[in-house]
Short mmCIF file of C-alpha atoms and ligand atoms in Angstrom, two decimals:
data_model
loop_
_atom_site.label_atom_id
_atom_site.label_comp_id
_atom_site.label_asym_id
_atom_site.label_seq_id
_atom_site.Cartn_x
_atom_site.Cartn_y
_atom_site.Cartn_z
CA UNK A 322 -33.06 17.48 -16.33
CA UNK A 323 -29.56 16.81 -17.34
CA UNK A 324 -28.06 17.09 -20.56
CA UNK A 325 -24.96 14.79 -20.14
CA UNK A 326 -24.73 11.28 -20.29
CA UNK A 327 -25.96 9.52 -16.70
CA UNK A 328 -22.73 8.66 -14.32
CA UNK A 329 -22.76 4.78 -13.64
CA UNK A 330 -22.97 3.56 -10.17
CA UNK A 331 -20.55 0.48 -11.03
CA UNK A 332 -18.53 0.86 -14.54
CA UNK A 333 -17.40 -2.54 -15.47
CA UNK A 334 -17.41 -1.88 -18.99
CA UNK A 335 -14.47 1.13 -18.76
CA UNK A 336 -12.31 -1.10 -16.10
CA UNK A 337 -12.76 -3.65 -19.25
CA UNK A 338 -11.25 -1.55 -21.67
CA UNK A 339 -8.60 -0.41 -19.54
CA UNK A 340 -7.42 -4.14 -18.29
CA UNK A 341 -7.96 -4.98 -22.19
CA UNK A 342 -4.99 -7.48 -23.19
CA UNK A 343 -3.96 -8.60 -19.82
CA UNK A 344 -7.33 -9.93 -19.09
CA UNK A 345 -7.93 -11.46 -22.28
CA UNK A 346 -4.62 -13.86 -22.09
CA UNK A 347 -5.49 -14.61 -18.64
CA UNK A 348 -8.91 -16.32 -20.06
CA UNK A 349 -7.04 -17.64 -23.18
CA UNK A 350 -4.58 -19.77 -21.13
CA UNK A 351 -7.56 -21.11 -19.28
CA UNK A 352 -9.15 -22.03 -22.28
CA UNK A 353 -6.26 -23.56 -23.95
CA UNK A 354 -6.02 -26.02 -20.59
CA UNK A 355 -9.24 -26.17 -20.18
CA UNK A 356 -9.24 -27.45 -16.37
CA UNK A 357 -12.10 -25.37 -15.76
CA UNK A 358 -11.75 -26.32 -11.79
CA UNK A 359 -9.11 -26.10 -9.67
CA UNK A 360 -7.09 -25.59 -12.34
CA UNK A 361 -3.69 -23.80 -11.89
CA UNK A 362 -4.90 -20.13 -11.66
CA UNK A 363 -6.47 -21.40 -8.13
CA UNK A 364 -3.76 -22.15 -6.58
CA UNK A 365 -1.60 -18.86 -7.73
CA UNK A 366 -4.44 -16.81 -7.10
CA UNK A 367 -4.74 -18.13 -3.36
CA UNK A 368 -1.06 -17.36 -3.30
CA UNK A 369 -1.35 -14.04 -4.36
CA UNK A 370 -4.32 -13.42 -1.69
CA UNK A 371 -1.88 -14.40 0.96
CA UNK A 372 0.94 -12.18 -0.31
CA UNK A 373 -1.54 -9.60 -0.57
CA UNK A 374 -3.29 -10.09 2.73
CA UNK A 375 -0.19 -11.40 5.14
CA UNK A 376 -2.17 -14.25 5.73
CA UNK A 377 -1.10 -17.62 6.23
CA UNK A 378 -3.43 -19.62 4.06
CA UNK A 379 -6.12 -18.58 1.44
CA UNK A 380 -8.78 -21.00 0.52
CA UNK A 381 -11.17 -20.01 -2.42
CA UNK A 382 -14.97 -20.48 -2.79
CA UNK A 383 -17.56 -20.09 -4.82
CA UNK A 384 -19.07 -16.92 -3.03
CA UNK A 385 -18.76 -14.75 0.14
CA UNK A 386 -21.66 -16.16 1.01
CA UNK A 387 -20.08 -20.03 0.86
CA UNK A 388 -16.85 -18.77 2.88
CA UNK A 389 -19.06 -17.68 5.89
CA UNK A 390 -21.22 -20.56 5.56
CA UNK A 391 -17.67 -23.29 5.01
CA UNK A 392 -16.35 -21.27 8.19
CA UNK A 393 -19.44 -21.72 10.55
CA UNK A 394 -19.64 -25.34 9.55
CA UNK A 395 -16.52 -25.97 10.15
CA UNK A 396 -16.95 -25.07 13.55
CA UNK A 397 -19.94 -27.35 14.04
CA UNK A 398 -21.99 -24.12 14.30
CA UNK A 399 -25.70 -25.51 14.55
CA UNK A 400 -29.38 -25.68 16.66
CA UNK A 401 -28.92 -24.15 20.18
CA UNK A 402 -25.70 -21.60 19.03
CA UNK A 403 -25.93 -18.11 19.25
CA UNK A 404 -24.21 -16.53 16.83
CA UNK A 405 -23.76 -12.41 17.21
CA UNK A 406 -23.50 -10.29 14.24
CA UNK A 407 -24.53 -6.67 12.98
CA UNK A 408 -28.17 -5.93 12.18
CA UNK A 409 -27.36 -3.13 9.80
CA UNK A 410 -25.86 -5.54 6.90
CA UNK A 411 -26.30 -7.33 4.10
CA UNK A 412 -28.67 -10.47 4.11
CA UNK A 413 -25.52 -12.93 3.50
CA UNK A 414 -23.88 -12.26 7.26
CA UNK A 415 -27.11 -13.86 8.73
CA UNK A 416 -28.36 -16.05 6.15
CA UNK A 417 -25.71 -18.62 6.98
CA UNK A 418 -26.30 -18.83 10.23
CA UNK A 419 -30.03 -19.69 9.73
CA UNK A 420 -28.63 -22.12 7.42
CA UNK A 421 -27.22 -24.21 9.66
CA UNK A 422 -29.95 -24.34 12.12
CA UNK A 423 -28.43 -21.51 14.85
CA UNK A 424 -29.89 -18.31 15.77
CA UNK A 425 -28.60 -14.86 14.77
CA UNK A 426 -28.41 -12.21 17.55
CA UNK A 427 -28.65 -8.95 15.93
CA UNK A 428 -26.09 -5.72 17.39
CA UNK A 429 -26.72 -2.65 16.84
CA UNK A 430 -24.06 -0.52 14.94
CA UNK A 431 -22.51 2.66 15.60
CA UNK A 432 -23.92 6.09 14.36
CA UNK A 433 -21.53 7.80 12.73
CA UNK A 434 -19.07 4.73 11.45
CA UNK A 435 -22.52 2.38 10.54
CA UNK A 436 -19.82 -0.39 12.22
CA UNK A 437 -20.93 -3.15 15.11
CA UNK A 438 -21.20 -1.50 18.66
CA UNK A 439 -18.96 -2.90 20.89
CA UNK A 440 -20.61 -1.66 23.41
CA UNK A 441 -24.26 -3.41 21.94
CA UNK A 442 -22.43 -6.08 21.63
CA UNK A 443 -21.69 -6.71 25.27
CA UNK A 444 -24.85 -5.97 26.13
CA UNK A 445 -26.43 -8.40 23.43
CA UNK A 446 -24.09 -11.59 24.77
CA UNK A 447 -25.09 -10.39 28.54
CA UNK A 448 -28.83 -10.52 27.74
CA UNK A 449 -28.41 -13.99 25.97
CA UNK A 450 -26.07 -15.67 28.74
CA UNK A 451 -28.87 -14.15 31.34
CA UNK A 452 -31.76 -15.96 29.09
CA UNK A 453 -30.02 -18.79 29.72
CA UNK A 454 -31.85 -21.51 26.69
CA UNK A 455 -28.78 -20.20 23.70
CA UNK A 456 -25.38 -20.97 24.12
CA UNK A 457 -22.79 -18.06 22.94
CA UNK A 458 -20.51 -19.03 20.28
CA UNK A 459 -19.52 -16.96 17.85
CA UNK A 460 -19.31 -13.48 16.90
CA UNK A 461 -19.44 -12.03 12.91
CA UNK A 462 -17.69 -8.72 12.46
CA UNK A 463 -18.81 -6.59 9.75
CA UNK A 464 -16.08 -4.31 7.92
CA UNK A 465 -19.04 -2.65 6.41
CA UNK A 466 -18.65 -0.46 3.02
CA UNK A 467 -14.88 -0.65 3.17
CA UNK A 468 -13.68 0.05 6.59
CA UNK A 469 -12.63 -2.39 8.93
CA UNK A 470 -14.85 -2.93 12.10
CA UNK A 471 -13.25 -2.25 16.09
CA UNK A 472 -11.60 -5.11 15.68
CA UNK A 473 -9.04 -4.41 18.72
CA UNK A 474 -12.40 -4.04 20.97
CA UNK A 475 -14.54 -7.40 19.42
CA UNK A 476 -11.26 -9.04 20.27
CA UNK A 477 -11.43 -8.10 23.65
CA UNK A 478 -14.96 -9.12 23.89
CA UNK A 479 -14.72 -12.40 22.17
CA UNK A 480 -12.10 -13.38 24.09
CA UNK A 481 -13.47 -12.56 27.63
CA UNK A 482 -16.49 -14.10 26.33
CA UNK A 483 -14.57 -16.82 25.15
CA UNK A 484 -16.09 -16.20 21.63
CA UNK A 485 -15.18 -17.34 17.88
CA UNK A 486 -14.06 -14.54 15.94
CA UNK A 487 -14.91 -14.15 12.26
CA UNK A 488 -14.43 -11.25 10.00
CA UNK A 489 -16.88 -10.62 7.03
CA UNK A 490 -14.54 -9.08 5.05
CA UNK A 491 -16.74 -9.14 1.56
CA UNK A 492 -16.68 -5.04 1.27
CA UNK A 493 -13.24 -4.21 2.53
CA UNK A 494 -10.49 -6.66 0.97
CA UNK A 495 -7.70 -4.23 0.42
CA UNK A 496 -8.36 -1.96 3.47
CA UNK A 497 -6.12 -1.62 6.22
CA UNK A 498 -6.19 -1.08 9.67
CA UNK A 499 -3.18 0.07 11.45
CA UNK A 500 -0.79 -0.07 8.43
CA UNK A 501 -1.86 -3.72 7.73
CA UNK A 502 -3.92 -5.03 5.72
CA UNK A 503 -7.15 -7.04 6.69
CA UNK A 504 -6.96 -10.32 6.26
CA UNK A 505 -5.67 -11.37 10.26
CA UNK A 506 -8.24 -9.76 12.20
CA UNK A 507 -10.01 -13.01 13.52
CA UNK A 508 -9.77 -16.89 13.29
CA UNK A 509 -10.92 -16.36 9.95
CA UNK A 510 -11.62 -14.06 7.58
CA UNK A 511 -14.27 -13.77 4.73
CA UNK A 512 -13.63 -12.50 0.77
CA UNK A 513 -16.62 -11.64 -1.73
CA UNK A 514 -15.63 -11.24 -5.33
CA UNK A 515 -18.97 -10.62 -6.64
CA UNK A 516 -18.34 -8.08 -9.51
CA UNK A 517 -19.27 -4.93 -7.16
CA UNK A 518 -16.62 -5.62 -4.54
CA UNK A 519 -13.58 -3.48 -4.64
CA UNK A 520 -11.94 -7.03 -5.93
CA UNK A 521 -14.65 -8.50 -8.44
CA UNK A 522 -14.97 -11.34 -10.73
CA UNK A 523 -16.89 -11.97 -14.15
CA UNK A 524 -18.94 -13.47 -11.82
CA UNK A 525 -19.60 -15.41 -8.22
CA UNK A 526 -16.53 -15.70 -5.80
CA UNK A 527 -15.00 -15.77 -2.68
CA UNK A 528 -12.50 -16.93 -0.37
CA UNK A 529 -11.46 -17.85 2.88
CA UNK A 530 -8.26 -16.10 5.39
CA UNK A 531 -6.54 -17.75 8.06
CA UNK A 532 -3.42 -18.22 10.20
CA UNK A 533 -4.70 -21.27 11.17
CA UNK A 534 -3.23 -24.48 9.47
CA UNK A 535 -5.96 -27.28 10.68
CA UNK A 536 -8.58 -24.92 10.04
CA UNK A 537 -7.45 -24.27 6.03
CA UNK A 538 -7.41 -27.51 5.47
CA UNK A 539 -11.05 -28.31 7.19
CA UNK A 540 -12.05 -25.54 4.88
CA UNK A 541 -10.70 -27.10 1.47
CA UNK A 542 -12.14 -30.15 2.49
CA UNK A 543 -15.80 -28.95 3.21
CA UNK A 544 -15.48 -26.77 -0.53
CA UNK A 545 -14.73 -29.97 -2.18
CA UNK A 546 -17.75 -32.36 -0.53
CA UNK A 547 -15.73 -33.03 2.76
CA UNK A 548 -13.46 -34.96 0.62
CA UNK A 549 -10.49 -36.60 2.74
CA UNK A 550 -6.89 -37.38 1.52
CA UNK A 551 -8.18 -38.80 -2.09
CA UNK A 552 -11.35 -37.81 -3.95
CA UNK A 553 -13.59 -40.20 -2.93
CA UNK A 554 -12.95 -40.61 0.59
CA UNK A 555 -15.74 -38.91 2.17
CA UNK A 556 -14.57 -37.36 5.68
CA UNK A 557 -18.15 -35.20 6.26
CA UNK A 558 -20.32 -33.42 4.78
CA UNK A 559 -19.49 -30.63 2.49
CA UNK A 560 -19.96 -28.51 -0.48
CA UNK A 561 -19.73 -28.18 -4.03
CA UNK A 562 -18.14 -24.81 -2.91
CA UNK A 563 -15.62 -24.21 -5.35
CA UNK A 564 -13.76 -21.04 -7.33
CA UNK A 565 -14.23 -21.22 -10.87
CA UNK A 566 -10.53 -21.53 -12.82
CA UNK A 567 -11.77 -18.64 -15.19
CA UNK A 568 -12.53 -16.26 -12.34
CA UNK A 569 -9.66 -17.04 -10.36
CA UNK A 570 -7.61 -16.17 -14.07
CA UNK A 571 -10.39 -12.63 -13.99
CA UNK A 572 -9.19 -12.20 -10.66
CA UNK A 573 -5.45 -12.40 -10.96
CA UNK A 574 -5.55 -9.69 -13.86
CA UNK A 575 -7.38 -7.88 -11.48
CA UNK A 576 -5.28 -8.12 -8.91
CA UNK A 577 -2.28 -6.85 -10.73
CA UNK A 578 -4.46 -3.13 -10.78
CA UNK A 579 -5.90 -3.72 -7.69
CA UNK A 580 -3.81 -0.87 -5.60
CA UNK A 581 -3.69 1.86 -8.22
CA UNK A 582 -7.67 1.31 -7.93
CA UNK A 583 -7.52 1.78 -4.50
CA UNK A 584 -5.90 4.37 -4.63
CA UNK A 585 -8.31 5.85 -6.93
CA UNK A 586 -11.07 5.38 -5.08
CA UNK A 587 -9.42 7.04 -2.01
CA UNK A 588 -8.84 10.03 -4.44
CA UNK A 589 -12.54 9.95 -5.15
CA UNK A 590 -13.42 9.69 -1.62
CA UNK A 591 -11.33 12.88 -0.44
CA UNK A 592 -12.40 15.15 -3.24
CA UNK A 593 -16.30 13.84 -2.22
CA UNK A 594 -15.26 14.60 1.97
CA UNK A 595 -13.50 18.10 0.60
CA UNK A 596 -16.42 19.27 -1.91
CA UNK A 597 -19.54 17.81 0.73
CA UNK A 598 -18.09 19.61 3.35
CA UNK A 599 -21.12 21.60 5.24
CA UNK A 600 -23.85 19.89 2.41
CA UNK A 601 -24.27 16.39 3.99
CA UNK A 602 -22.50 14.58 6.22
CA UNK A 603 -19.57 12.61 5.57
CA UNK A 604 -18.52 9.46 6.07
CA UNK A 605 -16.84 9.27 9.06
CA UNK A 606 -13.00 7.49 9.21
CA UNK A 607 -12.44 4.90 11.19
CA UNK A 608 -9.15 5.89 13.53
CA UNK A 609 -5.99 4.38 12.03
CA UNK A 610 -6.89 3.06 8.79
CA UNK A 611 -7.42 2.84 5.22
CA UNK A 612 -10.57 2.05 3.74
CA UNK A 613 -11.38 0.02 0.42
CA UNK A 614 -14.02 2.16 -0.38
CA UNK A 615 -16.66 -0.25 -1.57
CA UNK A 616 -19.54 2.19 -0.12
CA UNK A 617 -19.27 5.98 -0.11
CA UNK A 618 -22.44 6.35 2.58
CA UNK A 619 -23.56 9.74 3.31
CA UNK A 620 -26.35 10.92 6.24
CA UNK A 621 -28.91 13.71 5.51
CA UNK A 622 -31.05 14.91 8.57
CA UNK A 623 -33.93 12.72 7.36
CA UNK A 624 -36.09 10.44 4.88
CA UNK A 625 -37.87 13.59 3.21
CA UNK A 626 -34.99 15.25 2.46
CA UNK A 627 -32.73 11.75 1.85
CA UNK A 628 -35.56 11.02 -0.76
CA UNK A 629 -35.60 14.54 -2.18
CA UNK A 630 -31.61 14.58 -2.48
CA UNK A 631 -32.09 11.33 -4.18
CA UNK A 632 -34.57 12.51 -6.59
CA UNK A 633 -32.63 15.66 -7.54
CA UNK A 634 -29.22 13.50 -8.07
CA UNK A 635 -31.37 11.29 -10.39
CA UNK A 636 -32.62 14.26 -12.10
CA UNK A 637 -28.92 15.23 -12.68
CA UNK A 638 -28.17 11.81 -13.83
CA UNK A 639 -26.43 10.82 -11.09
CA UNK A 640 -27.28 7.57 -9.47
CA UNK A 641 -27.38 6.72 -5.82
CA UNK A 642 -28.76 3.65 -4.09
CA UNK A 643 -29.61 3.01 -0.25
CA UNK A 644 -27.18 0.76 1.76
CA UNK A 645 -29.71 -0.62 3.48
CA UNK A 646 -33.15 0.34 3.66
CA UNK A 647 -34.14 -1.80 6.63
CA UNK A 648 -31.84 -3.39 9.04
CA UNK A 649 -32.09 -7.35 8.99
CA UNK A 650 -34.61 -8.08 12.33
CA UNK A 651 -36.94 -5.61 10.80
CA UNK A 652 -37.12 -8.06 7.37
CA UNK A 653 -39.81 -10.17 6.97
CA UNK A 654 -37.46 -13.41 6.98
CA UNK A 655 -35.92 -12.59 10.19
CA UNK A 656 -38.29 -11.21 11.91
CA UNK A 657 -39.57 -13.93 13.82
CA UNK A 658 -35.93 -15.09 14.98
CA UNK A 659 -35.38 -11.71 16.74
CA UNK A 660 -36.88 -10.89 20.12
CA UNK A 661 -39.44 -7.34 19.59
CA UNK A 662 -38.77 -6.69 23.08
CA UNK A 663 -35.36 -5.58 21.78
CA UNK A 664 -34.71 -2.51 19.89
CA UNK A 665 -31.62 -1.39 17.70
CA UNK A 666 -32.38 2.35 17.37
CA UNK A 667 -29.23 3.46 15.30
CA UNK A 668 -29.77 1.00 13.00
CA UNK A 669 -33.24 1.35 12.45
CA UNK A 670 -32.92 5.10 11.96
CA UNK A 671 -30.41 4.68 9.64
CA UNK A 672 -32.27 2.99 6.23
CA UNK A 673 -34.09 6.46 6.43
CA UNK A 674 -31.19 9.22 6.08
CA UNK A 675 -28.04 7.14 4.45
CA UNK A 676 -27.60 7.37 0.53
CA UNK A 677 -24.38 5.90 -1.63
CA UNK A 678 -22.96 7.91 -4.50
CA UNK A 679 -20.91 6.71 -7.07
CA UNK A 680 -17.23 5.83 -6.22
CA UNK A 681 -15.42 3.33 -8.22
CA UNK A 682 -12.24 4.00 -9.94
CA UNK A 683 -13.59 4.39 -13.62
CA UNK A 684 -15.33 7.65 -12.02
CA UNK A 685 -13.28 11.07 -14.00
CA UNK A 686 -12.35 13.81 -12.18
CA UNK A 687 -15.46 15.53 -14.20
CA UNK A 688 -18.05 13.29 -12.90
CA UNK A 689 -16.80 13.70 -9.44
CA UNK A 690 -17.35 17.51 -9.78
CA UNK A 691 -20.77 16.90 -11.43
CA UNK A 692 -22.03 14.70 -8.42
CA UNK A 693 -20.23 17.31 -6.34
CA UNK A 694 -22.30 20.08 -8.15
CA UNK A 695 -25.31 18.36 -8.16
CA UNK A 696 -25.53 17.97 -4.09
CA UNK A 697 -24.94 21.68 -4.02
CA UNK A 698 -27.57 22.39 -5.93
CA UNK A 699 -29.61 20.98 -4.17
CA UNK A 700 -28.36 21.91 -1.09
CA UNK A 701 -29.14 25.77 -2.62
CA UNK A 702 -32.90 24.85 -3.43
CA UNK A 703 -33.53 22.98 0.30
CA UNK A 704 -31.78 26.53 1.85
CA UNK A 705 -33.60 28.59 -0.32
CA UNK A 706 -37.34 26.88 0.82
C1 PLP B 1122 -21.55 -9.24 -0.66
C2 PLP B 1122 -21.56 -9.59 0.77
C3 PLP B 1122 -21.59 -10.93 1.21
C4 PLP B 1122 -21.82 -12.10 0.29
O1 PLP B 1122 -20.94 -12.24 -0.74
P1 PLP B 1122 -21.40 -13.01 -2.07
O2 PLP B 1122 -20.10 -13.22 -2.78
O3 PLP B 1122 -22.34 -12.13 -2.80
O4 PLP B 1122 -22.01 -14.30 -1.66
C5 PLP B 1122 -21.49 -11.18 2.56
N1 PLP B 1122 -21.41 -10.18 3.45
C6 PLP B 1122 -21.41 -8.89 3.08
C7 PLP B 1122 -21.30 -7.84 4.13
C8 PLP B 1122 -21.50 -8.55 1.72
O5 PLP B 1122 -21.52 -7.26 1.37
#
């Protein structure tokens, strides 16, 4: 057992203290104005997204969750669509699509980067155009734990296929592929600014990226009850989809931090590649970019000794969590919309040998070393068995 204080996984309380004024005028001015929504911090903070992101228009929601789900229905996504996307993910990519009546087509993801296989990909559309009774529509790219997905390749596919394009961007706002910054990727891209995103709020929150002028304004019309030109003209059915004022005022103190964090965590992330070298493997970099470093996945050979490595790190105070135990079509609410016949071996293998440690940019050089440490001693005890 350990005799220092446990590491946090996520340390909220010590980004707190080190925003400390800034944030608390932010939620002053909103509570001397009290225009609780859509109040004037939405419309600088969608500003400042599009600075940020190079993206023509930024509309914020009330979740990650609500920007794929405005985005879909905004493309009359519904019973009879296929709609291809990851299986190794979280629940939210999918959910949505179930939501609105359409079937999810689960991809398999690549080995090494845990990102969407092009190549399964091709393969997945091929099998559903030969099936003939779905009708291709749409494709979700994953930018899973930080780094962006082939985007240059689902292009390619999407528009041979002639396929929608979305980016789920909830883990990797701030990464960059190529020297630019995600945010232009597809038709539209998808923000989460739940609190343990690289960009989080005090709370729920999201947003919406696009180029595309008719398609921003579809989208602020479906978060607002699919109001028209005035507030009660009703053009369609929409949402109470919304960004709070007081998390977009969180957010844009945030924001004003948000590349020295970066930064950070990319520090964190090299000294973990540098001191895991030849314990574990490493999380490999996609070519050509920058990640945001939401996730710092590494792979052990398998479950007994991911379980044991977890156990000892626990032991040392050090906690770890699994990103994600089972891929979606093996979960029980999806089960039954994916065909058996079809198997996704890499990411079914995966839930058994990945394991996250702690990178955010609270994390001291000290407690880098002691995670660092800690995998090495273990490491010594599995050679030494
Ligand atoms: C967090 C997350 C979402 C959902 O975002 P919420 O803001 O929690 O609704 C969607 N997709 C992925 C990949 C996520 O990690």
């Amino acid at each position: 057992m350990s005799d220092q204080p446990p590491i946090s996984f996520l340390d909220l309380p010590r980004q707190q203290a080190r925003l400390g004024d800034a944030l608390r005028r932010r939620i002053d001015t909103v509570l001397s104005h009290c225009r609780f929504v859509m109040g004037p911090e939405i419309e600088e903070l969608e500003t400042r997204l599009c600075a940020y992101s190079g993206a023509k228009h930024a509309v914020s929601v009330s979740s990650g969750t609500d920007a794929l789900l405005i985005v879909l229905m905004a493309e009359e996504i519904g019973p009879g669509d296929a709609v291809f996307l990851p299986a190794f993910t979280y629940t939210a990519t999918a959910e949505v699509v179930l939501l609105l009546g359409a079937t999810p087509v689960f991809v398999d993801v690549d080995p090494r980067s845990f990102q969407i296989d092009p190549g399964s990909l091709k393969a997945r559309i091929a099998s559903i155009r030969a099936q003939g009774e779905l009708e291709p529509r749409l494709v979700i790219g994953v930018d899973l734990f930080g780094q962006p997905a082939p985007w240059a390749q689902l292009r390619e596919i999407a528009q041979e296929e002639a396929l929608l394009l979305v980016a789920d961007c909830a883990q990797a706002f701030g990464a960059a592929l190529e020297g630019r910054k995600l945010g232009r990727e597809a038709v539209a891209t998808t923000l989460s600014f739940f609190p343990s995103k690289p960009l989080g709020a005090y709370g729920d929150g999201g947003a919406i990226l696009t180029d595309d002028e008719e398609r921003a304004a579809l989208y602020r019309s479906l978060r607002t009850h699919g109001e028209g030109r005035s507030r009660y003209e009703v053009l369609r059915i929409g949402l109470n989809g919304r960004l709070d004022t007081l998390q977009a005022a969180i957010l844009l103190a945030k924001l004003d931090v948000f590349d020295e964090e970066l930064e950070r965590r990319n520090d964190v992330a090299e000294r973990y590649d540098t001191g895991l070298a030849g314990l574990v493997e490493t999380p490999l970099r996609v070519p050509e970019s920058e990640s945001a470093w939401a996730i710092y996945s590494i792979l052990l050979p398998d479950r007994a000794q991911r379980d044991s490595l977890q156990r000892f790190l626990s032991g040392c105070g050090v906690p770890s969590v699994v990103y994600y135990p089972k891929p979606l079509h093996a979960q029980p609410a999806y089960r039954e919309h994916h065909d058996e016949t079809v198997s996704l071996p890499v990411s079914e293998g995966l839930g058994a040998r990945i394991l996250a440690l702690p990178l955010h940019p609270e994390l001291r050089d000290d407690e880098v070393a002691r995670v660092i440490d800690a995998v090495r001693r273990w490491h010594e005890q599995e050679m030494g068995k």
